[in-house]
mmCIF file of C-alpha atoms in Angstrom:
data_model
loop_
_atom_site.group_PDB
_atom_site.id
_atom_site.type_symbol
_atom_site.label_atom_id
_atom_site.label_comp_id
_atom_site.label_asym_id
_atom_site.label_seq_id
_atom_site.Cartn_x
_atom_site.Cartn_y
_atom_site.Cartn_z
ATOM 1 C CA UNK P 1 -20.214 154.758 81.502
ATOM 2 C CA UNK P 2 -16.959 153.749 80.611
ATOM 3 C CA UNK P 3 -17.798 150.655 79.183
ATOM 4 C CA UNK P 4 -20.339 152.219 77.140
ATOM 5 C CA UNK P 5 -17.481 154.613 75.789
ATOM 6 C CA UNK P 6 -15.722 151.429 74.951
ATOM 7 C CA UNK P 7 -18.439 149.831 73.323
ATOM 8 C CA UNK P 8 -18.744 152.544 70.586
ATOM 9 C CA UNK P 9 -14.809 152.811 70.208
ATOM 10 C CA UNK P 10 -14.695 148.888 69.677
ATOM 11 C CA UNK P 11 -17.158 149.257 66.850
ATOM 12 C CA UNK P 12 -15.313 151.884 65.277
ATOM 13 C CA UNK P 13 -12.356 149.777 64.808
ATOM 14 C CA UNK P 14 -13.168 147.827 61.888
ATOM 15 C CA UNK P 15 -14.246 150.767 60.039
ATOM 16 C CA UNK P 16 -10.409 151.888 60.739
ATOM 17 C CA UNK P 17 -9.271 148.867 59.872
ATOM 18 C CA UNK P 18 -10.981 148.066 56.324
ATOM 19 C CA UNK P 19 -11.234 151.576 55.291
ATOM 20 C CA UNK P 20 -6.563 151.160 55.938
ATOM 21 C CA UNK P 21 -6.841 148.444 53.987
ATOM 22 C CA UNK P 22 -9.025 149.910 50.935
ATOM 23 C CA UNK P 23 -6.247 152.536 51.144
ATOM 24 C CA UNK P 24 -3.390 150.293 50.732
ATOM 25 C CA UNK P 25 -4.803 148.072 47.982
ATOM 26 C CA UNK P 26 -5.664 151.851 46.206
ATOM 27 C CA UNK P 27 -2.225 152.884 46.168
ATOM 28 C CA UNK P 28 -1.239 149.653 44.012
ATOM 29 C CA UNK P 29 -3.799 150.504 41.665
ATOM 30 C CA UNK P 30 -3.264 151.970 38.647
ATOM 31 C CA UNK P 31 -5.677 155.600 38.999
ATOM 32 C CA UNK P 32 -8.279 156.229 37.079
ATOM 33 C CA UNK P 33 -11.938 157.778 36.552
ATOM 34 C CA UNK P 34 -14.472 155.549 38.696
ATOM 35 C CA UNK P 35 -17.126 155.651 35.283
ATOM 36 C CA UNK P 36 -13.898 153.599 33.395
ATOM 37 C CA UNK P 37 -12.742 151.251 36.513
ATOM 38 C CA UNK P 38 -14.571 148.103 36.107
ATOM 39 C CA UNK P 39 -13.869 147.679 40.076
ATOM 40 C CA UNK P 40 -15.275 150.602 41.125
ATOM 41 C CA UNK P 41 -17.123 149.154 44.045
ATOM 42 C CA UNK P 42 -13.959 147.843 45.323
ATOM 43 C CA UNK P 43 -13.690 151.401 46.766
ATOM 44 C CA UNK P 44 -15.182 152.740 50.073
ATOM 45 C CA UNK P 45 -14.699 156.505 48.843
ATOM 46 C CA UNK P 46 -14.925 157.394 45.052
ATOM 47 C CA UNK P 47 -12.860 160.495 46.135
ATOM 48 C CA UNK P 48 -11.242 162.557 48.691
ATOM 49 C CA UNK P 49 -14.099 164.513 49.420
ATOM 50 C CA UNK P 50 -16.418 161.797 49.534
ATOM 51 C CA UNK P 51 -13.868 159.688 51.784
ATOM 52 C CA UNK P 52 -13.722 162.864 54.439
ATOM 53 C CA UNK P 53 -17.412 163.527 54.158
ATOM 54 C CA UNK P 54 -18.414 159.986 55.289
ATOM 55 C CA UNK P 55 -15.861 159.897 58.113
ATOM 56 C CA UNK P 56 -17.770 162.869 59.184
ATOM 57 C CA UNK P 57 -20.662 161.672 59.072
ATOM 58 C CA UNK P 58 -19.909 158.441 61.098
ATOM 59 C CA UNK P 59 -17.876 160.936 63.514
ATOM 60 C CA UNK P 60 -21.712 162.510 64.124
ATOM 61 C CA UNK P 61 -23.725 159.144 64.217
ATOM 62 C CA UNK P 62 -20.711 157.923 67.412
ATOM 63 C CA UNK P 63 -21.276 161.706 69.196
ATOM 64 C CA UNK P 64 -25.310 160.959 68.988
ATOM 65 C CA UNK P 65 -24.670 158.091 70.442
ATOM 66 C CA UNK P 66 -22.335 159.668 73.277
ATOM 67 C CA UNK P 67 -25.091 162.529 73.383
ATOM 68 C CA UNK P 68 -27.534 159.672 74.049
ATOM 69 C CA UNK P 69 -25.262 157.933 77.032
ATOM 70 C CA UNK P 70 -25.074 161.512 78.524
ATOM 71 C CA UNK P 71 -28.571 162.495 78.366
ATOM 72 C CA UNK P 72 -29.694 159.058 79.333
ATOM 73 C CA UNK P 73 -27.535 158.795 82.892
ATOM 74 C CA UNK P 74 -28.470 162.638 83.995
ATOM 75 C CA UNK P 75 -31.961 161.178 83.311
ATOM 76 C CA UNK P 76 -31.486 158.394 85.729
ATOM 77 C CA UNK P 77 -30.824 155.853 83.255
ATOM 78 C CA UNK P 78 -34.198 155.550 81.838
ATOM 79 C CA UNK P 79 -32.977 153.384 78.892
ATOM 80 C CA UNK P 80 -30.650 150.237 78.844
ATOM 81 C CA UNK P 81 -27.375 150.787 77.330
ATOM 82 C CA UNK P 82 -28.187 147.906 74.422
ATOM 83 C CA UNK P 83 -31.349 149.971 73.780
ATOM 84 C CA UNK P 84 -29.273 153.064 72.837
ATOM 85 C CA UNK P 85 -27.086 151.028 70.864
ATOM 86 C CA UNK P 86 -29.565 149.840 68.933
ATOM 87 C CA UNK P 87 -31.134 153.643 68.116
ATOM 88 C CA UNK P 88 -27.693 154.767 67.221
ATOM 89 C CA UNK P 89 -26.944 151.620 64.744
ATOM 90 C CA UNK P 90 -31.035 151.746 63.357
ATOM 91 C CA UNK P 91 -30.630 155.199 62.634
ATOM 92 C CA UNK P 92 -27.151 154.968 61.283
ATOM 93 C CA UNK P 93 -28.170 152.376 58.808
ATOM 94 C CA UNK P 94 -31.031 153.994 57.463
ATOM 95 C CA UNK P 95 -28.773 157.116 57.327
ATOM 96 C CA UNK P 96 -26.062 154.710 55.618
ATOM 97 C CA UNK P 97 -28.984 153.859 52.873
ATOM 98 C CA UNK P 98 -30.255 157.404 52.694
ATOM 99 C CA UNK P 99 -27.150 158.901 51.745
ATOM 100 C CA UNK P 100 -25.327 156.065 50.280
ATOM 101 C CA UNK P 101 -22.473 156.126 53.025
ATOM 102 C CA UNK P 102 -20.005 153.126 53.657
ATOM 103 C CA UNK P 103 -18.752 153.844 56.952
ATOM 104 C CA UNK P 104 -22.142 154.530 58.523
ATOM 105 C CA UNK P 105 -23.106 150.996 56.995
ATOM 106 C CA UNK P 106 -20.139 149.202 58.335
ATOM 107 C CA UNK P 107 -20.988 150.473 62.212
ATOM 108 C CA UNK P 108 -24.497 150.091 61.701
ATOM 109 C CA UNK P 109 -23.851 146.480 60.830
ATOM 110 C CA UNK P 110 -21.695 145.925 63.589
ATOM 111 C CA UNK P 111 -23.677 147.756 66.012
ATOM 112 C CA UNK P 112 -27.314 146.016 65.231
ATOM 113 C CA UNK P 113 -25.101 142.331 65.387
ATOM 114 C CA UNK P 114 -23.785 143.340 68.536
ATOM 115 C CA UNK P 115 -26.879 144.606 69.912
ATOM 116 C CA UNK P 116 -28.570 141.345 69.166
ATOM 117 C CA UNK P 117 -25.466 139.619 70.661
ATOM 118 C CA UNK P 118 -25.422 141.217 74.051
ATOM 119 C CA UNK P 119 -29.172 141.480 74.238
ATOM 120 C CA UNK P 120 -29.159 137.111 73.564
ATOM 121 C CA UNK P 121 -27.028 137.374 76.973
ATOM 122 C CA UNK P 122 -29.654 139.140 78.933
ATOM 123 C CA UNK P 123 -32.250 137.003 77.402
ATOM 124 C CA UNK P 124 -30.022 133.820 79.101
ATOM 125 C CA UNK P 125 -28.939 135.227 82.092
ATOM 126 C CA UNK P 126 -30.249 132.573 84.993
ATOM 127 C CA UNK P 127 -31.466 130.711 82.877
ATOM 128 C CA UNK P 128 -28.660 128.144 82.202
ATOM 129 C CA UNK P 129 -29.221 127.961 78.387
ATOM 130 C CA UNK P 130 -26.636 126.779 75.888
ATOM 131 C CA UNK P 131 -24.453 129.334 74.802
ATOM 132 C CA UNK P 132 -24.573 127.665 71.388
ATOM 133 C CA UNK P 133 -27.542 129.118 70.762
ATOM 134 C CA UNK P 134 -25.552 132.702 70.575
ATOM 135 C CA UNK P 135 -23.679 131.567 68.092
ATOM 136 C CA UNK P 136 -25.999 129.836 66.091
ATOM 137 C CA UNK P 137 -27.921 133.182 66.023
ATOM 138 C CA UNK P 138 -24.343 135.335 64.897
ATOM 139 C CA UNK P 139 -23.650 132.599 62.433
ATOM 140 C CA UNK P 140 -26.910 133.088 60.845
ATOM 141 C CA UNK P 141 -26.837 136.511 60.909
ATOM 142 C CA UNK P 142 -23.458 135.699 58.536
ATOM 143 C CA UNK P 143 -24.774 133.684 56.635
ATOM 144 C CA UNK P 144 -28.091 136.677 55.815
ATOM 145 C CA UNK P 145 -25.391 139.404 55.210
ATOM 146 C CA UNK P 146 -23.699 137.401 52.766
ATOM 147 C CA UNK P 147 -27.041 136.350 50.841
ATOM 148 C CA UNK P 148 -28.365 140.197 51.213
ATOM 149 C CA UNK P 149 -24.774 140.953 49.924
ATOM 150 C CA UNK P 150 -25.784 139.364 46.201
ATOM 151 C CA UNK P 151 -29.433 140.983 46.597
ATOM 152 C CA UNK P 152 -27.584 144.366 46.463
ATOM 153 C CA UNK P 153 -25.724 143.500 43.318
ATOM 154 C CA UNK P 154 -29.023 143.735 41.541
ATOM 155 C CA UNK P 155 -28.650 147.427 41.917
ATOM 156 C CA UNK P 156 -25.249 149.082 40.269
ATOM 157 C CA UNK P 157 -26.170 151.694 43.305
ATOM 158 C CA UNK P 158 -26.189 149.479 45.992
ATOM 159 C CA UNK P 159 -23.037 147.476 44.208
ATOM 160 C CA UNK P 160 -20.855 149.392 46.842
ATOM 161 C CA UNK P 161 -22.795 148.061 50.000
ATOM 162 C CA UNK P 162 -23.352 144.503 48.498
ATOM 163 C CA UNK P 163 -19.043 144.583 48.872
ATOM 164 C CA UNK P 164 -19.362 145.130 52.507
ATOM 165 C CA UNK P 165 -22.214 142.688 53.121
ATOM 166 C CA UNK P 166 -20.155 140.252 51.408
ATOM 167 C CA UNK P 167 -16.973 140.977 53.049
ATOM 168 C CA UNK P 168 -18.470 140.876 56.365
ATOM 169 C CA UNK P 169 -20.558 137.959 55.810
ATOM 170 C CA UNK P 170 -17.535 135.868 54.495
ATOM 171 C CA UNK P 171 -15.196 137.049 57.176
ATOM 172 C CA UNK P 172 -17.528 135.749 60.167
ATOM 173 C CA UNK P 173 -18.376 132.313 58.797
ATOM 174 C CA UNK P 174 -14.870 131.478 57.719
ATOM 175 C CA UNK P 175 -13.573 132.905 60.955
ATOM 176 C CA UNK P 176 -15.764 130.490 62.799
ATOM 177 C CA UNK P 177 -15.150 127.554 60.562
ATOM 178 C CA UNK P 178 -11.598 128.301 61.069
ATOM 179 C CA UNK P 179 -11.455 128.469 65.131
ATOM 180 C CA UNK P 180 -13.611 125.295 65.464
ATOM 181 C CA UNK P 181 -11.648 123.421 63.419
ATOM 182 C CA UNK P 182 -8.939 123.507 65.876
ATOM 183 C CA UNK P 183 -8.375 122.353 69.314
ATOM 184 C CA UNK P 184 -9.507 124.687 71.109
ATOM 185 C CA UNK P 185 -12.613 125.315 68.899
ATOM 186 C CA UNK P 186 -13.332 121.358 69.058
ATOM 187 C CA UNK P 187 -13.277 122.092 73.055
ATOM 188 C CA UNK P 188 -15.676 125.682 73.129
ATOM 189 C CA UNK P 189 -17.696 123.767 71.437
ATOM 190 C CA UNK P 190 -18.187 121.133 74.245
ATOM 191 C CA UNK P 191 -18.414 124.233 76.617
ATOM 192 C CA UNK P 192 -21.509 125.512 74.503
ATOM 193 C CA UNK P 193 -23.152 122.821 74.553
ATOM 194 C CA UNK P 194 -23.721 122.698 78.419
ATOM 195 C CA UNK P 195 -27.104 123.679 79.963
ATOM 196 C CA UNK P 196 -30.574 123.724 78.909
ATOM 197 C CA UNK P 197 -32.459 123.972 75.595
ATOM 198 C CA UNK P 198 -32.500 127.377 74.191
ATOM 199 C CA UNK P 199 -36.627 126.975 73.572
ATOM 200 C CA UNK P 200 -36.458 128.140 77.344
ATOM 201 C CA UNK P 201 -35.928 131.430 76.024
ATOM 202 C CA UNK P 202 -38.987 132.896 74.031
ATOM 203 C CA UNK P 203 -37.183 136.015 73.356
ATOM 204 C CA UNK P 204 -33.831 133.883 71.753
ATOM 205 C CA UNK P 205 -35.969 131.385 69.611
ATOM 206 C CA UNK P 206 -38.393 133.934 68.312
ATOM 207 C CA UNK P 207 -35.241 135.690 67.502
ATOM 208 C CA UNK P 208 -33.572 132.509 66.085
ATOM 209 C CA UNK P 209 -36.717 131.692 63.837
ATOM 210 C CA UNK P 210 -36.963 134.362 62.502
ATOM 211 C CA UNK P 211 -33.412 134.859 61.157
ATOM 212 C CA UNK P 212 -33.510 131.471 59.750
ATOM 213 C CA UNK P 213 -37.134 132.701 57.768
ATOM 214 C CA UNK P 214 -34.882 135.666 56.792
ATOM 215 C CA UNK P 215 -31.875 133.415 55.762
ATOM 216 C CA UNK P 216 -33.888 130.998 53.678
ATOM 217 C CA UNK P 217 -36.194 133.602 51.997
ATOM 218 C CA UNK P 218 -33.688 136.241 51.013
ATOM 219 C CA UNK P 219 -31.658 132.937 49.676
ATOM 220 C CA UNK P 220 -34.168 131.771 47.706
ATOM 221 C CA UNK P 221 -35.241 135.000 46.491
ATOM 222 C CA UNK P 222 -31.582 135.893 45.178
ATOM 223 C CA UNK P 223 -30.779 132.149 43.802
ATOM 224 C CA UNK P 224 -34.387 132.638 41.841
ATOM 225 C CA UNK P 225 -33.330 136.333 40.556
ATOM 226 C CA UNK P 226 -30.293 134.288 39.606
ATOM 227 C CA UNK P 227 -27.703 136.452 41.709
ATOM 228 C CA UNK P 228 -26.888 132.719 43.294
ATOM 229 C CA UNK P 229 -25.969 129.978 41.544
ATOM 230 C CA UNK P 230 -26.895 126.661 42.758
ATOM 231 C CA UNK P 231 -23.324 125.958 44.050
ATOM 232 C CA UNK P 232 -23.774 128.971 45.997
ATOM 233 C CA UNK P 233 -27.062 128.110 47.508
ATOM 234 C CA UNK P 234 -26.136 124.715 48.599
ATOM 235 C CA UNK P 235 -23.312 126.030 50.518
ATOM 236 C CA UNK P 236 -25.297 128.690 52.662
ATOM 237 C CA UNK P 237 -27.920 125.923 53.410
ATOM 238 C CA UNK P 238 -25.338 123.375 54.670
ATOM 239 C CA UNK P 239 -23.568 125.660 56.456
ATOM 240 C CA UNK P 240 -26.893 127.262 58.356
ATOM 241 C CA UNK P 241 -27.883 123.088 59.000
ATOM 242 C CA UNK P 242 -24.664 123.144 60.654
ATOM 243 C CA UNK P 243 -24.704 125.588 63.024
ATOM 244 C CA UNK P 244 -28.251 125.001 63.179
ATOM 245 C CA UNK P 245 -27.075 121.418 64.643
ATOM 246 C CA UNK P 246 -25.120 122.910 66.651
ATOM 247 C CA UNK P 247 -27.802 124.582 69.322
ATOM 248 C CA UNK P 248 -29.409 121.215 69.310
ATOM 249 C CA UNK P 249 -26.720 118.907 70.479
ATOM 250 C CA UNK P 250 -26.643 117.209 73.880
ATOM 251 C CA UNK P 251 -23.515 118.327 76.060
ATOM 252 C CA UNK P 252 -20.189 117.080 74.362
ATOM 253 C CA UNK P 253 -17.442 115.657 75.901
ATOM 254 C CA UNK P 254 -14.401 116.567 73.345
ATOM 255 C CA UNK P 255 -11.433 115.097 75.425
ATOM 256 C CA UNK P 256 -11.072 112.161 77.494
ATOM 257 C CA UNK P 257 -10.156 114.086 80.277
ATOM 258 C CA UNK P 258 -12.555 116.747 80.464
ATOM 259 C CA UNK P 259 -11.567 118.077 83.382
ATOM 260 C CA UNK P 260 -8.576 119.292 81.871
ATOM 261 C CA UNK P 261 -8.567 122.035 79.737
ATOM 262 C CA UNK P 262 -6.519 122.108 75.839
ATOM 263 C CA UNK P 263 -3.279 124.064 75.807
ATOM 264 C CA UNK P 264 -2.629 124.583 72.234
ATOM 265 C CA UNK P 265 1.230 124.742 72.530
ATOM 266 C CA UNK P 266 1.237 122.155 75.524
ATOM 267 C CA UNK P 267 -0.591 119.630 73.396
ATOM 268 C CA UNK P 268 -3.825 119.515 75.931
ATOM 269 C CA UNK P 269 -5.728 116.502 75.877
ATOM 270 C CA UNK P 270 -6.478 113.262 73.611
ATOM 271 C CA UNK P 271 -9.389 113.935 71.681
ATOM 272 C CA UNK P 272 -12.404 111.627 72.322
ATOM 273 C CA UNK P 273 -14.413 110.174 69.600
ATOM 274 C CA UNK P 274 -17.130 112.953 69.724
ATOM 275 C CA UNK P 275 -14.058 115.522 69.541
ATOM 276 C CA UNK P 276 -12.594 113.830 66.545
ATOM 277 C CA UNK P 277 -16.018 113.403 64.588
ATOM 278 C CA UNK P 278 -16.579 117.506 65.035
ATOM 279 C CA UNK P 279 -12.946 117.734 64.149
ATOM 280 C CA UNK P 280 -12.986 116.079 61.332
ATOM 281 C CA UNK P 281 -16.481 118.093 60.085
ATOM 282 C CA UNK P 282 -15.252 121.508 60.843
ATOM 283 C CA UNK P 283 -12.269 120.642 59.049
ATOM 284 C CA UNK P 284 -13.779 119.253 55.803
ATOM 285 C CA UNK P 285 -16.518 122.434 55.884
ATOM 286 C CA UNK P 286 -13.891 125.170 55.854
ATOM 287 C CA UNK P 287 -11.348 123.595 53.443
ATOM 288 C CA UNK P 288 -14.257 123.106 51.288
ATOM 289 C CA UNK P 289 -15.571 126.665 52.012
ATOM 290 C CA UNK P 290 -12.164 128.365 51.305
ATOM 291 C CA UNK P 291 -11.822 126.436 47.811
ATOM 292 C CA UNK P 292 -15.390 127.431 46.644
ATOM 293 C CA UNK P 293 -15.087 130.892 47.543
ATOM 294 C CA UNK P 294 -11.696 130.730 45.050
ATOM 295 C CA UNK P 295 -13.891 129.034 43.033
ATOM 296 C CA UNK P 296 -17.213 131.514 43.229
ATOM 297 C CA UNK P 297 -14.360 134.033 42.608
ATOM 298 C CA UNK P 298 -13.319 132.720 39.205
ATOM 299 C CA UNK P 299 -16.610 132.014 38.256
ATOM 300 C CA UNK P 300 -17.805 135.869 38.864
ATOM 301 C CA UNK P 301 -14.572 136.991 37.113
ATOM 302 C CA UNK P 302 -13.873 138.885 40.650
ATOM 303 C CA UNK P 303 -10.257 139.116 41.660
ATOM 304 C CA UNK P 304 -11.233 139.814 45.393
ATOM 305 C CA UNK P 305 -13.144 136.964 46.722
ATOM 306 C CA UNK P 306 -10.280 134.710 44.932
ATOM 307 C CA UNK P 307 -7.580 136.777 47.201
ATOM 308 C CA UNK P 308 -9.470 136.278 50.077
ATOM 309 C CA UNK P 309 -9.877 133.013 49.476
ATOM 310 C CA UNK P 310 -6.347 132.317 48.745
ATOM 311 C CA UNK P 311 -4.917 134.414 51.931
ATOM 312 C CA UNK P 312 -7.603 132.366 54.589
ATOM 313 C CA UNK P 313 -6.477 129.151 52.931
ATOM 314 C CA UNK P 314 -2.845 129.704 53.611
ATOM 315 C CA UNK P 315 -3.512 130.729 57.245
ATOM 316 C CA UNK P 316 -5.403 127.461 56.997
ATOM 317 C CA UNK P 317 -2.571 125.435 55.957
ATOM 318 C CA UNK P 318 0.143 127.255 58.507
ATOM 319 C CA UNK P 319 -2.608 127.061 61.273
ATOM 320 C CA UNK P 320 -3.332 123.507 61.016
ATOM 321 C CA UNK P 321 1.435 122.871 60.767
ATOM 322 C CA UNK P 322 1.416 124.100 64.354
ATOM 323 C CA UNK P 323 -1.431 122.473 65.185
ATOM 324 C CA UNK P 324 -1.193 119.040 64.553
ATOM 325 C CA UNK P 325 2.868 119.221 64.487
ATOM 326 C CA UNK P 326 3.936 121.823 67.217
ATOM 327 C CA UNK P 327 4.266 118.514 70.051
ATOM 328 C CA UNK P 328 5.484 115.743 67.868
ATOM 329 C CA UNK P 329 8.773 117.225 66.092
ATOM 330 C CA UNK P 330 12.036 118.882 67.702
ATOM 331 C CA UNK P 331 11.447 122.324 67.729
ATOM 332 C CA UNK P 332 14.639 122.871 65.661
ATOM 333 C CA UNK P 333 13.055 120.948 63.306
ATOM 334 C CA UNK P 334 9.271 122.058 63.648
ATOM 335 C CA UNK P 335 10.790 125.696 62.822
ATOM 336 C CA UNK P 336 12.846 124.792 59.820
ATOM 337 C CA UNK P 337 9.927 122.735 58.385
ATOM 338 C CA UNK P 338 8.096 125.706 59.010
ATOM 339 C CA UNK P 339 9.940 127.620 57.226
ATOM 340 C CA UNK P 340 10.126 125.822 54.383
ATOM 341 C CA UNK P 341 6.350 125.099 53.999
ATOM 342 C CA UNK P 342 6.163 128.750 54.340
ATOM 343 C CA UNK P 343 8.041 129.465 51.501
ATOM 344 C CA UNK P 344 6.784 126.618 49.191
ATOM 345 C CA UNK P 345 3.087 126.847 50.166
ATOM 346 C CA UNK P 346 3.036 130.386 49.665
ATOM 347 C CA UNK P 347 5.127 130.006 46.138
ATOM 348 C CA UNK P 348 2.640 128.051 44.216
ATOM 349 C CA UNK P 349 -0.392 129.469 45.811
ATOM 350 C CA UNK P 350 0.730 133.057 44.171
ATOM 351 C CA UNK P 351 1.634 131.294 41.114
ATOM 352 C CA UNK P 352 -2.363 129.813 41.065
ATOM 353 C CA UNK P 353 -3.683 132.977 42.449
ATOM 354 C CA UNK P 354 -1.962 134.843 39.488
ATOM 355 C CA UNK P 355 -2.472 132.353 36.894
ATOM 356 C CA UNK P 356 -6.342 132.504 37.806
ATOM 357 C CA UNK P 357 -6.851 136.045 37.571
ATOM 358 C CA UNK P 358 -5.116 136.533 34.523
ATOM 359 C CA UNK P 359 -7.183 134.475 33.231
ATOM 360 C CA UNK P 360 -9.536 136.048 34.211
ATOM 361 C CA UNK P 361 -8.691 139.400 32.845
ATOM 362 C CA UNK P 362 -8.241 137.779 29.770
ATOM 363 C CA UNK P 363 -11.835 136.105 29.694
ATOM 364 C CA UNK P 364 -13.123 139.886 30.688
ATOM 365 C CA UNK P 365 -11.441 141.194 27.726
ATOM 366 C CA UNK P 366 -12.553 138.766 24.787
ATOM 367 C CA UNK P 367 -16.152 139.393 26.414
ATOM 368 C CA UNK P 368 -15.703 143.092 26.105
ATOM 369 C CA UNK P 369 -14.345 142.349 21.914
#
């Protein structure tokens, strides 16, 4: 039971944690009426009232889901603990659309992913199947919320939910493309790759097939209602082809020794030519992937994805200093370089950030003449 508890309290996190940082982008925002801010959508709550009347209504959809736990143990545990999940998040998403509530969607969304996740595990279990296969399925599920994301932005109504599709969507994929283009990504990824095929699993590749169906369709379907451009739908489809390669590759050896395992500060072990080709892949695809969301961002005319996309890539650039750096300078040195990339990196990228948005503004505003 008390991993159940923890279950729902771990999903209510990131509804904490965007909805704080909504609040502190608001409060260096110039105020005004919602029908006269162009980036309306950027906010979760249009007002006080609406802001406290959706946290109560996700406070209700988490005590249904306690009520259900309860109920379900002095019942003799009749249902599985992923099967009540999954109630609580179906019902809290069509609630979420019903409504038109932001929090509720955010759970929901977190809830059904997690569902699928854990319910992928039991589908495994004994069976020695690749754990790739997991992710491939996540990763595609990334890859559907961001291309559902644009579908909503057909609708001004749904223009709120299409934010957190997006912002979900674009958080997962770059936060994989980020860990496996390091070290110890390069090395999971050998780890995931052990065991059998995944097509021992009916449930999993049932489940796999038909989110790639989904991916593809609702792809095509938005780059055709021209709420993708071309750029746009290139990138999803490379990206699913490679995760997609990912469930079908033999086991990996990524070091030399593989019987050691990679200590990122210790240096670990010399990477071995599979290692380096994935290495040298994962770093090209989210390099690549951080400039054309920038990129996507000035085309729109949207401010956010180009923040984003500026923040990730200096993380990027600071990540991959200590990573490729930390074991072959003096650390009196590695800390003083550091510092000073620091500084300079993150001197010119708010000069292009700001240079690109005010052009931006600008564009906006001869459009508008």
């Amino acid at each position: 039971m008390y991993i159940l508890y923890s279950i729902f309290s771990f999903l209510l996190w990131p509804v904490i944690v965007i909805g704080l940082i909504v609040f502190f982008v608001r409060r260096g925002r110039k105020k005004s009426h919602p029908s006269q801010d162009k980036e309306w959508y950027l906010q979760f709550a249009l007002s006080k009232e609406d802001a406290v009347s959706q946290l109560f209504l996700l406070l209700s959809l988490l005590f249904f889901g306690v009520t259900l736990l309860a109920f379900n143990r002095d019942f003799g545990n009749l249902l599985e603990w992923r099967t009540i999940l999954f109630i609580t998040s179906a019902i809290g998403l069509v609630g979420a659309y019903y409504l038109k509530t932001i929090y509720s969607l955010i759970f929901s969304l977190i809830g059904l992913t997690s569902w699928w996740g854990a319910q992928a595990v039991q589908w495994i279990e004994g069976k020695d199947i690749k754990t790739s296969a997991l992710f491939v399925g996540l990763t595609f599920l990334a890859l559907l919320f961001y291309s559902l994301g644009h579908l909503h932005e057909k609708q001004i109504k749904f223009k709120r939910f299409a934010l957190v599709y997006l912002i979900l969507g674009i958080i997962s994929v770059t936060g994989a493309l980020f860990f496996f283009s390091t070290k110890p990504g390069i090395g999971v990824i050998g780890e995931m790759t052990k065991g059998a095929s995944f097509l021992g699993s009916w449930q999993l590749t049932l489940s796999l097939f038909i989110f790639l169906v989904s991916l593809v369709g609702v792809t095509l379907y938005s780059a055709v209602q021209k709420l993708l451009s071309l750029f746009e739908l290139l990138a999803v489809f490379v990206l699913a082809c490679l995760f997609g390669i990912t469930a079908f590759l033999p086991e990996q050896a990524m070091f030399v020794q593989s019987t050691q395992y990679y200590s990122f500060f210790s240096g670990g072990n010399e990477l071995s030519s599979a290692g380096i080709l994935w290495a040298v892949i994962y770093n090209f695809a989210i390099f690549f992937e951080l400039l054309g969301l920038i990129l996507s961002g000035y085309i729109r005319r949207e401010t956010w994805p180009i923040n984003i996309g500026a923040l990730f890539l200096f993380l990027l650039i600071i990540v991959k200093y200590f990573d490729w750096f930390f074991t072959f300078l003096d650390k009196s040195i590695f800390f003083i370089g550091a510092g000073i990339l620091l500084f300079v990196v993150g001197w010119f990228m708010e000069r292009g950030r700001r240079y690109m948005i005010s052009n931006i503004k600008v564009q906006t505003q001869q459009v508008q003449q």
